[in-house]
Structure formats: C-alpha cells, structure tokens
Amino acid sequence: MSALWTSLDAQAATGGQLRGASWSANGVSIDTRTLQAGDLFVALSDVRDGHDFVVDALTKGAAAALVSRVPTGVSSDAPLLIVDDVLAALSDLGKAGRARTEAKVIAITGSAGKTSTKEMLRHVLTGQGRTHAAEASYNNHWGVPLTLARMPADTEFAIIEIGMSHPGEIAPLSLLARPHIAIVTTVAPAHLESFDDIEGIAREKSAIFQGLEPGGVAIFNADLPASKLLRTAALAHAKTLWGFGVSDKAEIVADQIILDEATSIVRGHIKSVPKAQPFLFKIGAPGRHFAMNALAAMIAARSAGADWDIAACDIAGWQPPKGRGTRETLPLDPVEDLTIELIDDAFNANPASMAAAFEVLVAIPPRDGVGRIGKGRRIAILGDMLELGPEEAAHHAALADHPVMQFIHRVDCVGSRMKALFEALPQEKRGRWTATAEDMVSHAHHLVDAGDVVLVKGSKGSKVSLVVDALRKLGNARGKTRQKDAV
C-alpha cells in the first residue's frame, strides 16, 4: 500500500520546513489517544495545545509531527514539519489531498440529518467503489480539512459533512472540498443564537452550493418554507437541480412513506421526460426523517455514477449511527425475559429533529402484560435543545403541541430550557423534571418498566447520554443484586 503522505509531498502542500529524516505517513491524527503508528500527528491548538503532546505522539510511533515550533523535550533529530500556522497547514494538506484525487465528491449540510445522510451514502457507495468519509462528525473548520487530508489518492467516492455555528462558515469549507454534488438536508431552527431568523440559516446552508465544481449537482429539501431560497441559490451555481420531498415542487418525490417498528418503506417517482420513473426502496430503520434523508442519498449516489438498483438493495441494511436514533433491546432482568426498547438519539436536538424522533417513538408498539405496571408505555426522556436564541422557551414549549404527543404516555424533562415543555404538558403526561442529567440518572430505576419503548433525546450539551448509559446498566445492576441475594 502506498503512503498517504510522504515528507516531500506534505512539505510541498504546506510550504513548511522539514527537520529530521524523511518519512512516510499512512494516516493523519490530531489526537494521541487514537493515534496509530505511522500517522502524521497534527499539533492543533484548541482547548489544549497539541504541541504538548508531540513527544507522546512520537513515542507512540507517529511518522512525524506537523508543528509551528519545536516542542520542549523533542529530540534534535525528531521528524517534524514546521509551519507558520498548524491549522492553516492542515487546510493546505486537505486542499492538496482534494486536488490529487479523481473521486466524485459529495458534500452535505443541513440543520439535521447530515451525519445520517453521510452514513447512508457511505453504506450504499462502499459496495460500488473505494469510498472515503470521516468516521465521526468532522464537519467544522478543522474537521473538513482533516477529512480531506486523510483521503487516499485512489478514492472513487468521497463524502464530506459540512456544519456551521456562525455565519460565513460553510462557503469556505465547500470551496475547500470542491464537491461535484452538494446536499442541503433541511433547514430548521438551530444555532439561532447566531442568526436573526431561519432565513439567515437557510442562506448559510445554501452557501454549500458556492463550492460546486463546474457542471455540479445541487440537492435540497423541496418541502420547506425556505425551499425557494435554496432553489435560487442552487440555480446560481449548479447545472442540475434535484429537489426532494413529498410536495409537487420536488423532482424526486416520495408518494408514500410507510413506517413500521423496524423499517421505513418509500414508494415514489422521479420526474422525468417523457414519463416519470417509479421507485421503491426500504430503509433498515423507522423514521420519516430517515426516509427523506434516503431520498437525498439515493439521488446523490445516482448522480455520482452509482447503480440505483444496487443502492436501493443496500440501503435496506443501513442502521442509524450510535446516538442518532439507534434502536436496541435492553434487558431489565438477566434471568426473566423482561426488556425495554431504547431509541438512543442523545447526540443532537432541535425542534425538527425532536418532531422526527417523536414519530419514530410512536411507530414502535410497546408490549403489554410483561412489566409491573402491566401496560407498556411510550416514554420520552428529553434534554435541552441548545442554541435556539431568544425564543428558546417557546420552541421547547411548542413540542407539547406536536400531533403525535397524544400517543406518548409520559415525558421526562432534563434541563432549565426543557422546563418550558414540562410546564406546557398536560398533567397526565408529566413524568419528572430535573435540572441536570446527573439528577435524572439517580432516578433511572424508576423511569422505565418492562415492555416500555423509551426515547432519549437532547442536545449533546444536555448530557442526556448519561441517562442512556444508566438505562443500559439497569439489567447488569439487577443481575448483581440477584447474585448477592443468592449468596
């Protein structure tokens, strides 16, 4: 296998100064905890200064380190690539990585669904060519160049996730990625602290089209209030436009979406001349939002040259990434067949993704007659939605009015912002409210009963993933109690 980067290639890309012996790197790392022998260690400065970890990286077998100064304790013959600015050099490395490949590049942004759509594309494209995508949500000012710098030169399909927190972030990253295909999954209230209104968010999301290569393809949600703005922006930069959705304004249309407890079935058509092309495919997870993301993924795969029929077969085996709607059966008792169904969606949240998660929850039937209570319930344990701006209380309270809320038996709320929802709920649906996730964890054994279906969702900063961990431990804790009693 040829090296990902040689010392001379990296020097040419960054304009840096080489020190020590020549080297070849098989990977690029920014974290010594996950660094593999043979990686180029990039000493980024964020919460911690990466230069403080260069010695550790070299000790663990790093091929070299990309630095802006010689760190203390580094030997005089250590392999270093010294640059003026490490982050800028990483961007240069990403730019060079993008320039040397002939891959079809797909870039994705949106207020929700970026990572799920990225993973759908990875799933369906891997069987049709050498596919490269970040293993995590590396979608910011260092994540995008890192993903590009890690891309092998012989890649055939590349999927780049692009996110934002403030205005002006998406266009530079899209121009760096130079996609052939660009996707906007949706536009929804998220990061409103940094924008005047949702139209401002839509304009920022539409900036992904600015990086399109000549003859590029723009794919966007056609069912939104902001869809006209997205279409106008796409027309300015793309040769081909694909609106997806359920409305007659879409070019790839879902005529029917059928949800059951394990899958989503999408039946629709692609508008074409002389006649429409019908399609039918199944996704290995329930959720209207997953079905919509799959429309974008499928038309992107076809636009990249993949075979539609093969992709339609493969997408049936796709599962959501951990923390983004993953479903699992958890034992509450290791001896008796007492379980709950858990939907782990604790990685991110905004009003749109909350609504989508509620629909998944109500699609899964609870089991009656197996628990202490006797009747299985649908339970939502919800953490704060962050960065929603001055109207955050109203956005939280409005969740109580979602049409499917009538099918959710109880809602437990975590955080100061979620208290607005708790107070807006009818009394019979109120479970517990706690100020922190740690407080809710202390009540974990009272929250659920066998036969329940439980959704845990919130922004990452709400730390409701701690509740997920606590629920996973319930069966183990009860097993240990039984063993102790037996002794």
Coordinates of C-alpha atoms in Angstrom, one line a residue:
M1 CA 0.0 0.0 0.0
S2 CA 1.4 3.4 -1.0
A3 CA 1.8 6.0 1.7
L4 CA -0.9 8.6 2.3
W5 CA 1.7 11.3 2.6
T6 CA 5.5 11.4 2.1
S7 CA 7.5 14.1 3.8
L8 CA 8.2 15.8 0.4
D9 CA 4.5 15.7 -0.6
A10 CA 3.5 17.2 2.8
Q11 CA 6.2 19.9 2.5
A12 CA 5.1 20.8 -1.0
A13 CA 1.5 21.1 0.2
T14 CA 2.2 23.2 3.2
G15 CA 5.3 25.1 2.3
G16 CA 6.8 24.0 5.7
Q17 CA 10.3 23.3 6.8
L18 CA 11.4 19.6 7.2
R19 CA 13.5 18.6 10.1
G20 CA 14.9 15.1 10.8
A21 CA 14.9 12.1 8.5
S22 CA 12.5 11.8 5.6
W23 CA 9.3 9.9 6.4
S24 CA 6.1 8.4 5.1
A25 CA 2.7 8.6 6.8
N26 CA -0.2 6.2 6.4
G27 CA -2.7 8.4 8.3
V28 CA -3.3 11.8 9.8
S29 CA -4.1 12.2 13.5
I30 CA -5.0 15.1 15.8
D31 CA -5.4 13.0 19.0
T32 CA -2.8 10.9 20.7
R33 CA -5.5 8.8 22.3
T34 CA -6.5 7.4 18.9
L35 CA -3.2 7.8 17.0
Q36 CA -1.9 4.8 15.1
A37 CA 1.7 4.0 14.5
G38 CA 2.7 5.6 11.1
D39 CA 0.3 8.6 11.4
L40 CA 1.3 12.2 10.9
F41 CA 0.4 13.9 14.1
V42 CA -1.1 17.4 13.7
A43 CA -0.4 19.6 16.7
L44 CA -3.6 21.7 16.7
S45 CA -4.3 24.2 19.4
D46 CA -7.8 24.3 20.9
V47 CA -8.7 23.6 24.5
R48 CA -5.2 22.1 24.8
D49 CA -2.1 22.9 22.8
G50 CA -1.2 20.0 20.6
H51 CA 2.4 20.8 20.9
D52 CA 2.3 19.5 24.5
F53 CA 1.5 16.0 23.1
V54 CA 4.2 15.8 20.3
V55 CA 6.6 13.8 22.5
D56 CA 3.8 11.3 23.3
A57 CA 2.8 11.1 19.7
L58 CA 6.3 10.3 18.5
T59 CA 6.8 7.8 21.4
K60 CA 3.6 6.0 20.2
G61 CA 5.1 5.7 16.7
A62 CA 3.9 8.8 14.8
A63 CA 5.7 9.1 11.5
A64 CA 6.2 12.8 12.1
A65 CA 4.6 15.8 13.7
L66 CA 3.2 19.0 12.0
V67 CA 4.1 21.9 14.3
S68 CA 4.5 25.6 14.4
R69 CA 7.5 25.4 16.7
V70 CA 9.9 22.8 18.1
P71 CA 8.2 21.5 21.3
T72 CA 10.0 21.1 24.5
G73 CA 11.5 17.7 25.0
V74 CA 11.6 16.7 21.4
S75 CA 14.9 15.2 20.3
S76 CA 17.1 17.2 17.8
D77 CA 16.6 14.5 15.1
A78 CA 12.8 14.1 15.5
P79 CA 10.9 14.1 12.3
L80 CA 9.0 17.4 12.2
L81 CA 7.3 19.6 9.5
I82 CA 7.4 23.1 10.8
V83 CA 4.9 25.7 9.5
D84 CA 3.8 29.2 10.5
D85 CA 0.2 28.1 11.4
V86 CA -0.8 24.5 12.1
L87 CA -4.5 24.9 11.3
A88 CA -3.7 26.7 8.0
A89 CA -1.2 24.0 7.1
L90 CA -3.9 21.3 7.8
S91 CA -6.2 23.2 5.4
D92 CA -3.3 23.2 2.8
L93 CA -2.9 19.5 3.3
G94 CA -6.6 19.0 2.8
K95 CA -6.5 21.2 -0.3
A96 CA -3.7 19.1 -1.8
G97 CA -5.5 15.9 -0.8
R98 CA -8.6 17.0 -2.7
A99 CA -6.5 18.1 -5.7
R100 CA -4.8 14.8 -6.3
T101 CA -7.9 12.6 -6.4
E102 CA -10.4 12.0 -9.2
A103 CA -13.1 11.0 -6.7
K104 CA -16.7 12.1 -7.1
V105 CA -17.1 14.4 -4.0
I106 CA -20.4 14.8 -2.3
A107 CA -20.8 17.5 0.4
I108 CA -23.7 17.5 2.9
T109 CA -25.0 20.2 5.2
G110 CA -28.4 20.8 6.9
S111 CA -29.9 21.6 10.3
A112 CA -30.5 17.9 10.9
G113 CA -29.7 14.7 9.1
K114 CA -26.1 15.5 8.0
T115 CA -24.4 12.5 9.7
S116 CA -27.2 10.1 8.9
T117 CA -27.2 11.0 5.2
K118 CA -23.4 10.8 5.2
E119 CA -23.6 7.3 6.7
M120 CA -26.3 6.2 4.2
L121 CA -24.1 7.3 1.3
R122 CA -21.1 5.5 2.8
H123 CA -23.2 2.4 3.2
V124 CA -24.5 2.3 -0.4
L125 CA -21.4 3.6 -2.1
T126 CA -18.9 1.3 -0.4
G127 CA -20.1 -1.7 -2.5
Q128 CA -19.7 0.3 -5.7
G129 CA -16.3 1.8 -5.3
R130 CA -13.5 2.9 -3.0
T131 CA -15.3 5.2 -0.6
H132 CA -14.0 7.7 1.9
A133 CA -15.8 9.6 4.7
A134 CA -15.0 10.7 8.2
E135 CA -15.7 8.1 10.9
A136 CA -17.3 10.9 13.1
S137 CA -19.0 14.2 12.6
Y138 CA -15.8 16.0 11.5
N139 CA -17.7 18.9 9.9
N140 CA -16.1 22.1 11.1
H141 CA -13.1 24.3 10.3
W142 CA -10.6 21.6 11.3
G143 CA -12.8 18.5 10.6
V144 CA -13.3 19.1 6.9
P145 CA -9.6 19.7 6.1
L146 CA -8.7 16.7 8.3
T147 CA -11.2 14.5 6.3
L148 CA -9.7 15.7 3.0
A149 CA -6.1 15.2 4.2
R150 CA -7.0 11.6 5.2
M151 CA -8.4 10.8 1.8
P152 CA -6.4 8.3 -0.2
A153 CA -5.5 9.4 -3.7
D154 CA -7.3 6.5 -5.3
T155 CA -10.7 7.2 -3.7
E156 CA -13.6 6.9 -6.1
F157 CA -16.4 8.4 -3.9
A158 CA -15.8 10.9 -1.1
I159 CA -18.5 12.2 1.3
I160 CA -17.8 15.4 3.2
E161 CA -20.0 16.6 6.0
I162 CA -20.1 20.4 6.5
G163 CA -21.6 22.1 9.6
M164 CA -21.8 25.6 11.0
S165 CA -22.4 27.5 14.2
H166 CA -22.0 31.1 12.9
P167 CA -22.5 32.9 9.6
G168 CA -19.8 32.6 7.0
E169 CA -18.5 29.2 7.9
I170 CA -20.0 26.9 5.2
A171 CA -18.8 28.6 1.9
P172 CA -15.0 28.4 2.7
L173 CA -15.3 24.7 3.6
S174 CA -17.3 24.0 0.5
L175 CA -14.7 25.8 -1.6
L176 CA -12.1 23.7 0.0
A177 CA -14.0 20.4 -0.6
R178 CA -14.9 21.4 -4.2
P179 CA -17.9 19.0 -4.4
H180 CA -19.4 17.7 -7.5
I181 CA -22.7 17.2 -5.6
A182 CA -23.9 19.3 -2.7
I183 CA -26.9 18.4 -0.4
V184 CA -28.9 20.5 2.0
T185 CA -30.9 18.0 4.0
T186 CA -33.2 20.5 5.8
V187 CA -33.4 24.0 7.3
A188 CA -34.8 24.3 10.8
P189 CA -34.4 26.4 14.0
A190 CA -30.8 25.5 15.1
H191 CA -27.9 27.9 16.0
L192 CA -30.5 30.7 16.1
E193 CA -28.3 32.4 18.7
S194 CA -26.0 33.4 15.8
F195 CA -28.7 34.2 13.2
D196 CA -31.5 36.8 13.0
D197 CA -34.1 34.3 11.8
I198 CA -34.5 31.0 10.0
E199 CA -34.0 32.7 6.6
G200 CA -30.5 33.6 7.7
I201 CA -29.9 29.9 8.5
A202 CA -31.2 29.0 5.0
R203 CA -28.8 31.4 3.4
E204 CA -25.9 30.0 5.3
K205 CA -26.9 26.4 4.4
S206 CA -27.3 27.3 0.7
A207 CA -23.7 28.6 0.7
I208 CA -22.6 25.0 0.2
F209 CA -23.5 25.4 -3.4
Q210 CA -20.8 28.0 -3.9
G211 CA -18.1 25.3 -3.8
L212 CA -19.7 23.2 -6.6
E213 CA -17.4 22.2 -9.4
P214 CA -18.5 23.2 -12.9
G215 CA -21.4 21.1 -14.0
G216 CA -22.3 20.3 -10.4
V217 CA -25.4 18.9 -8.9
A218 CA -27.5 20.6 -6.2
I219 CA -29.8 18.5 -4.0
F220 CA -32.1 20.2 -1.5
N221 CA -35.3 19.7 0.5
A222 CA -38.2 21.0 -1.6
D223 CA -40.8 20.9 1.2
L224 CA -39.6 23.8 3.3
P225 CA -40.7 27.4 3.6
A226 CA -37.0 28.2 2.7
S227 CA -37.0 25.9 -0.4
K228 CA -37.5 28.7 -2.8
L229 CA -34.4 30.4 -1.4
L230 CA -32.4 27.1 -1.7
R231 CA -33.5 26.6 -5.3
T232 CA -32.5 30.2 -6.2
A233 CA -29.0 29.7 -4.7
A234 CA -28.7 26.3 -6.4
L235 CA -29.5 27.8 -9.8
A236 CA -26.6 30.3 -9.4
H237 CA -24.0 27.5 -9.0
A238 CA -25.3 24.1 -10.3
K239 CA -26.1 22.7 -13.7
T240 CA -28.5 20.1 -12.3
L241 CA -31.1 20.6 -9.5
W242 CA -32.8 17.9 -7.5
G243 CA -35.5 18.9 -5.0
F244 CA -36.6 16.0 -2.9
G245 CA -39.7 15.6 -0.8
V246 CA -43.4 14.9 -0.8
S247 CA -44.6 18.0 -2.5
D248 CA -45.3 18.6 -6.2
K249 CA -42.4 21.0 -6.2
A250 CA -39.9 18.2 -5.8
E251 CA -38.1 16.4 -8.7
I252 CA -37.6 13.2 -6.7
V253 CA -40.9 12.6 -4.9
A254 CA -41.9 10.3 -2.1
D255 CA -45.6 9.4 -2.9
Q256 CA -45.9 7.2 0.1
I257 CA -43.8 6.6 3.3
I258 CA -44.8 3.6 5.4
L259 CA -43.3 3.3 8.9
D260 CA -43.3 0.2 11.0
E261 CA -41.4 -0.7 14.1
A262 CA -38.2 -1.7 12.2
T263 CA -38.2 -0.2 8.8
S264 CA -39.3 2.7 6.5
I265 CA -40.7 1.9 3.1
V266 CA -40.5 4.7 0.4
R267 CA -42.5 4.5 -2.7
G268 CA -42.2 7.4 -5.2
H269 CA -41.2 8.6 -8.6
I270 CA -38.5 10.7 -10.3
K271 CA -39.9 13.3 -12.5
S272 CA -38.5 12.8 -16.0
V273 CA -39.2 13.2 -19.7
P274 CA -41.1 11.6 -21.3
K275 CA -42.6 9.9 -18.3
A276 CA -41.9 9.6 -14.5
Q277 CA -39.7 6.8 -13.2
P278 CA -41.2 4.9 -10.3
F279 CA -39.1 3.6 -7.4
L280 CA -39.5 1.6 -4.3
F281 CA -36.9 1.0 -1.5
K282 CA -36.7 0.1 2.1
I283 CA -34.5 1.5 4.9
G284 CA -33.5 -0.6 7.9
A285 CA -34.8 1.9 10.5
P286 CA -38.2 3.6 11.1
G287 CA -38.5 7.4 10.7
R288 CA -39.9 9.8 8.2
H289 CA -36.8 11.9 8.5
F290 CA -34.7 8.9 7.6
A291 CA -36.9 8.3 4.6
M292 CA -36.4 11.9 3.5
N293 CA -32.6 11.7 4.0
A294 CA -32.6 8.5 2.0
L295 CA -34.2 10.3 -1.0
A296 CA -31.3 12.8 -0.9
A297 CA -28.7 9.9 -0.5
M298 CA -30.2 7.9 -3.4
I299 CA -30.3 10.7 -5.9
A300 CA -26.8 11.8 -4.8
A301 CA -25.5 8.2 -5.3
R302 CA -27.0 8.1 -8.8
S303 CA -25.6 11.5 -9.7
A304 CA -22.2 10.2 -8.6
G305 CA -22.5 7.4 -11.1
A306 CA -23.6 4.6 -8.7
D307 CA -26.1 2.0 -9.8
W308 CA -29.6 2.9 -8.4
D309 CA -30.8 -0.7 -8.1
I310 CA -27.8 -1.9 -6.2
A311 CA -28.0 1.2 -3.9
A312 CA -31.7 0.5 -3.3
C313 CA -30.9 -3.0 -2.2
D314 CA -28.0 -2.0 0.0
I315 CA -29.8 0.9 1.8
A316 CA -32.2 -1.7 3.3
G317 CA -29.3 -2.8 5.6
W318 CA -28.5 0.7 6.8
Q319 CA -28.8 1.4 10.5
P320 CA -28.5 4.8 12.3
P321 CA -25.2 5.8 13.8
K322 CA -24.8 5.5 17.6
G323 CA -26.7 8.2 19.4
R324 CA -28.6 9.3 16.3
G325 CA -31.7 7.1 16.6
T326 CA -30.1 3.8 17.2
R327 CA -32.6 1.2 18.5
E328 CA -31.7 -1.5 20.9
T329 CA -33.4 -4.0 23.2
L330 CA -32.2 -3.7 26.8
P331 CA -32.7 -6.4 29.4
L332 CA -34.1 -5.2 32.7
D333 CA -33.7 -8.6 34.3
P334 CA -30.9 -11.1 33.2
V335 CA -33.0 -14.1 34.3
E336 CA -36.5 -13.3 33.2
D337 CA -37.4 -12.1 29.7
L338 CA -38.0 -8.5 30.8
T339 CA -36.8 -5.9 28.3
I340 CA -37.4 -2.3 27.1
E341 CA -36.9 -0.9 23.6
L342 CA -34.5 2.0 23.7
I343 CA -34.1 4.7 21.0
D344 CA -30.8 6.4 21.6
D345 CA -30.9 9.8 20.0
A346 CA -28.9 11.7 22.5
F347 CA -26.3 13.3 20.3
N348 CA -28.2 16.3 19.0
A349 CA -31.5 18.0 19.0
N350 CA -33.6 20.9 17.5
P351 CA -37.3 21.3 17.1
A352 CA -37.3 19.5 13.7
S353 CA -35.3 16.5 14.8
M354 CA -37.4 16.3 18.0
A355 CA -40.5 16.0 15.9
A356 CA -38.9 13.3 13.8
A357 CA -37.9 11.3 16.8
F358 CA -41.4 11.5 18.2
E359 CA -42.7 9.9 15.1
V360 CA -40.2 7.1 15.4
L361 CA -41.2 6.6 19.0
V362 CA -44.9 6.2 18.2
A363 CA -44.2 3.8 15.3
I364 CA -42.9 1.2 17.8
P365 CA -45.6 -0.6 19.8
P366 CA -44.9 -1.2 23.5
R367 CA -45.6 -4.7 25.0
D368 CA -48.4 -5.2 27.5
G369 CA -48.6 -7.7 30.3
V370 CA -44.9 -8.1 30.9
G371 CA -44.0 -5.4 33.5
R372 CA -45.0 -4.4 37.0
I373 CA -47.4 -1.8 35.6
G374 CA -48.9 -4.3 33.1
K375 CA -49.4 -1.9 30.2
G376 CA -46.4 -1.0 28.1
R377 CA -45.8 2.7 27.5
R378 CA -44.1 5.1 25.1
I379 CA -41.8 7.3 27.2
A380 CA -39.7 10.3 26.1
I381 CA -36.8 11.5 28.2
L382 CA -35.8 14.8 26.7
G383 CA -32.9 17.1 27.3
D384 CA -32.4 20.8 26.5
M385 CA -32.2 21.9 22.8
L386 CA -29.4 24.4 22.8
E387 CA -28.5 27.5 20.7
L388 CA -32.1 28.3 19.8
G389 CA -31.8 32.0 20.6
P390 CA -34.2 34.3 22.5
E391 CA -37.3 32.3 21.6
E392 CA -35.9 29.1 23.1
A393 CA -38.6 28.8 25.7
A394 CA -41.3 29.0 23.1
H395 CA -39.6 26.3 20.9
H396 CA -39.4 23.9 23.9
A397 CA -43.0 24.5 24.9
A398 CA -44.3 24.0 21.4
L399 CA -43.2 20.4 21.4
A400 CA -46.2 19.7 23.7
D401 CA -48.5 20.6 20.7
H402 CA -47.0 18.0 18.3
P403 CA -49.8 15.9 16.9
V404 CA -48.2 12.6 17.9
M405 CA -47.7 13.7 21.5
Q406 CA -51.2 12.2 22.2
F407 CA -49.6 8.7 21.7
I408 CA -46.7 9.3 24.1
H409 CA -47.7 8.2 27.6
R410 CA -45.1 10.1 29.7
V411 CA -42.4 12.8 29.1
D412 CA -39.4 13.3 31.5
C413 CA -37.5 16.5 31.1
V414 CA -33.9 17.4 31.8
G415 CA -32.6 21.0 32.0
S416 CA -33.7 24.6 32.5
R417 CA -34.9 25.0 29.0
M418 CA -36.9 21.8 28.9
K419 CA -38.8 23.0 32.0
A420 CA -40.9 25.1 29.5
L421 CA -42.1 21.8 27.8
F422 CA -42.7 20.2 31.2
E423 CA -44.9 23.0 32.2
A424 CA -46.8 23.0 28.9
L425 CA -47.6 19.3 29.1
P426 CA -50.9 18.2 30.4
Q427 CA -50.6 16.9 34.0
E428 CA -51.1 13.2 33.0
K429 CA -48.1 13.3 30.7
R430 CA -45.7 14.8 33.1
G431 CA -43.1 12.5 34.4
R432 CA -40.1 14.0 36.2
W433 CA -38.2 17.3 35.6
T434 CA -34.6 17.5 36.8
A435 CA -32.2 20.3 36.4
T436 CA -29.4 18.1 35.2
A437 CA -28.9 14.7 33.5
E438 CA -27.0 13.5 36.6
D439 CA -30.1 14.2 38.6
M440 CA -32.2 12.2 36.2
V441 CA -29.7 9.3 36.3
S442 CA -30.3 8.9 40.0
H443 CA -34.0 8.1 39.2
A444 CA -33.2 5.7 36.3
H445 CA -34.6 2.6 38.0
H446 CA -37.9 4.4 38.5
L447 CA -38.2 5.7 34.9
V448 CA -39.0 2.5 33.0
D449 CA -40.7 -0.8 33.2
A450 CA -40.6 -4.0 31.1
G451 CA -42.5 -3.6 27.8
D452 CA -41.8 0.2 27.5
V453 CA -40.4 1.9 24.4
V454 CA -38.1 4.7 25.6
L455 CA -36.7 7.6 23.5
V456 CA -33.8 9.6 25.0
K457 CA -33.0 12.8 23.0
G458 CA -31.4 16.1 23.6
S459 CA -28.5 18.3 22.5
K460 CA -25.1 16.9 23.3
G461 CA -24.5 19.6 25.9
S462 CA -27.6 18.5 27.9
K463 CA -25.7 15.2 28.7
V464 CA -28.7 13.0 28.4
S465 CA -26.4 10.4 27.0
L466 CA -25.7 9.7 30.7
V467 CA -29.3 8.6 31.0
V468 CA -28.8 6.2 28.1
D469 CA -25.8 4.8 29.9
A470 CA -27.8 4.4 33.1
L471 CA -30.6 2.6 31.4
R472 CA -28.1 0.2 29.8
K473 CA -26.7 -0.7 33.2
L474 CA -30.1 -1.5 34.8
G475 CA -30.1 -5.1 33.8
N476 CA -26.5 -5.6 35.0
A477 CA -27.3 -4.0 38.3
R478 CA -30.3 -6.2 38.9
G479 CA -28.2 -9.3 37.9
K480 CA -25.6 -8.4 40.6
T481 CA -28.4 -7.9 43.2
R482 CA -29.8 -11.4 42.4
Q483 CA -26.3 -13.0 42.7
K484 CA -25.8 -11.2 46.1
D485 CA -29.2 -12.4 47.4
A486 CA -28.4 -15.9 46.3
V487 CA -25.2 -16.0 48.4

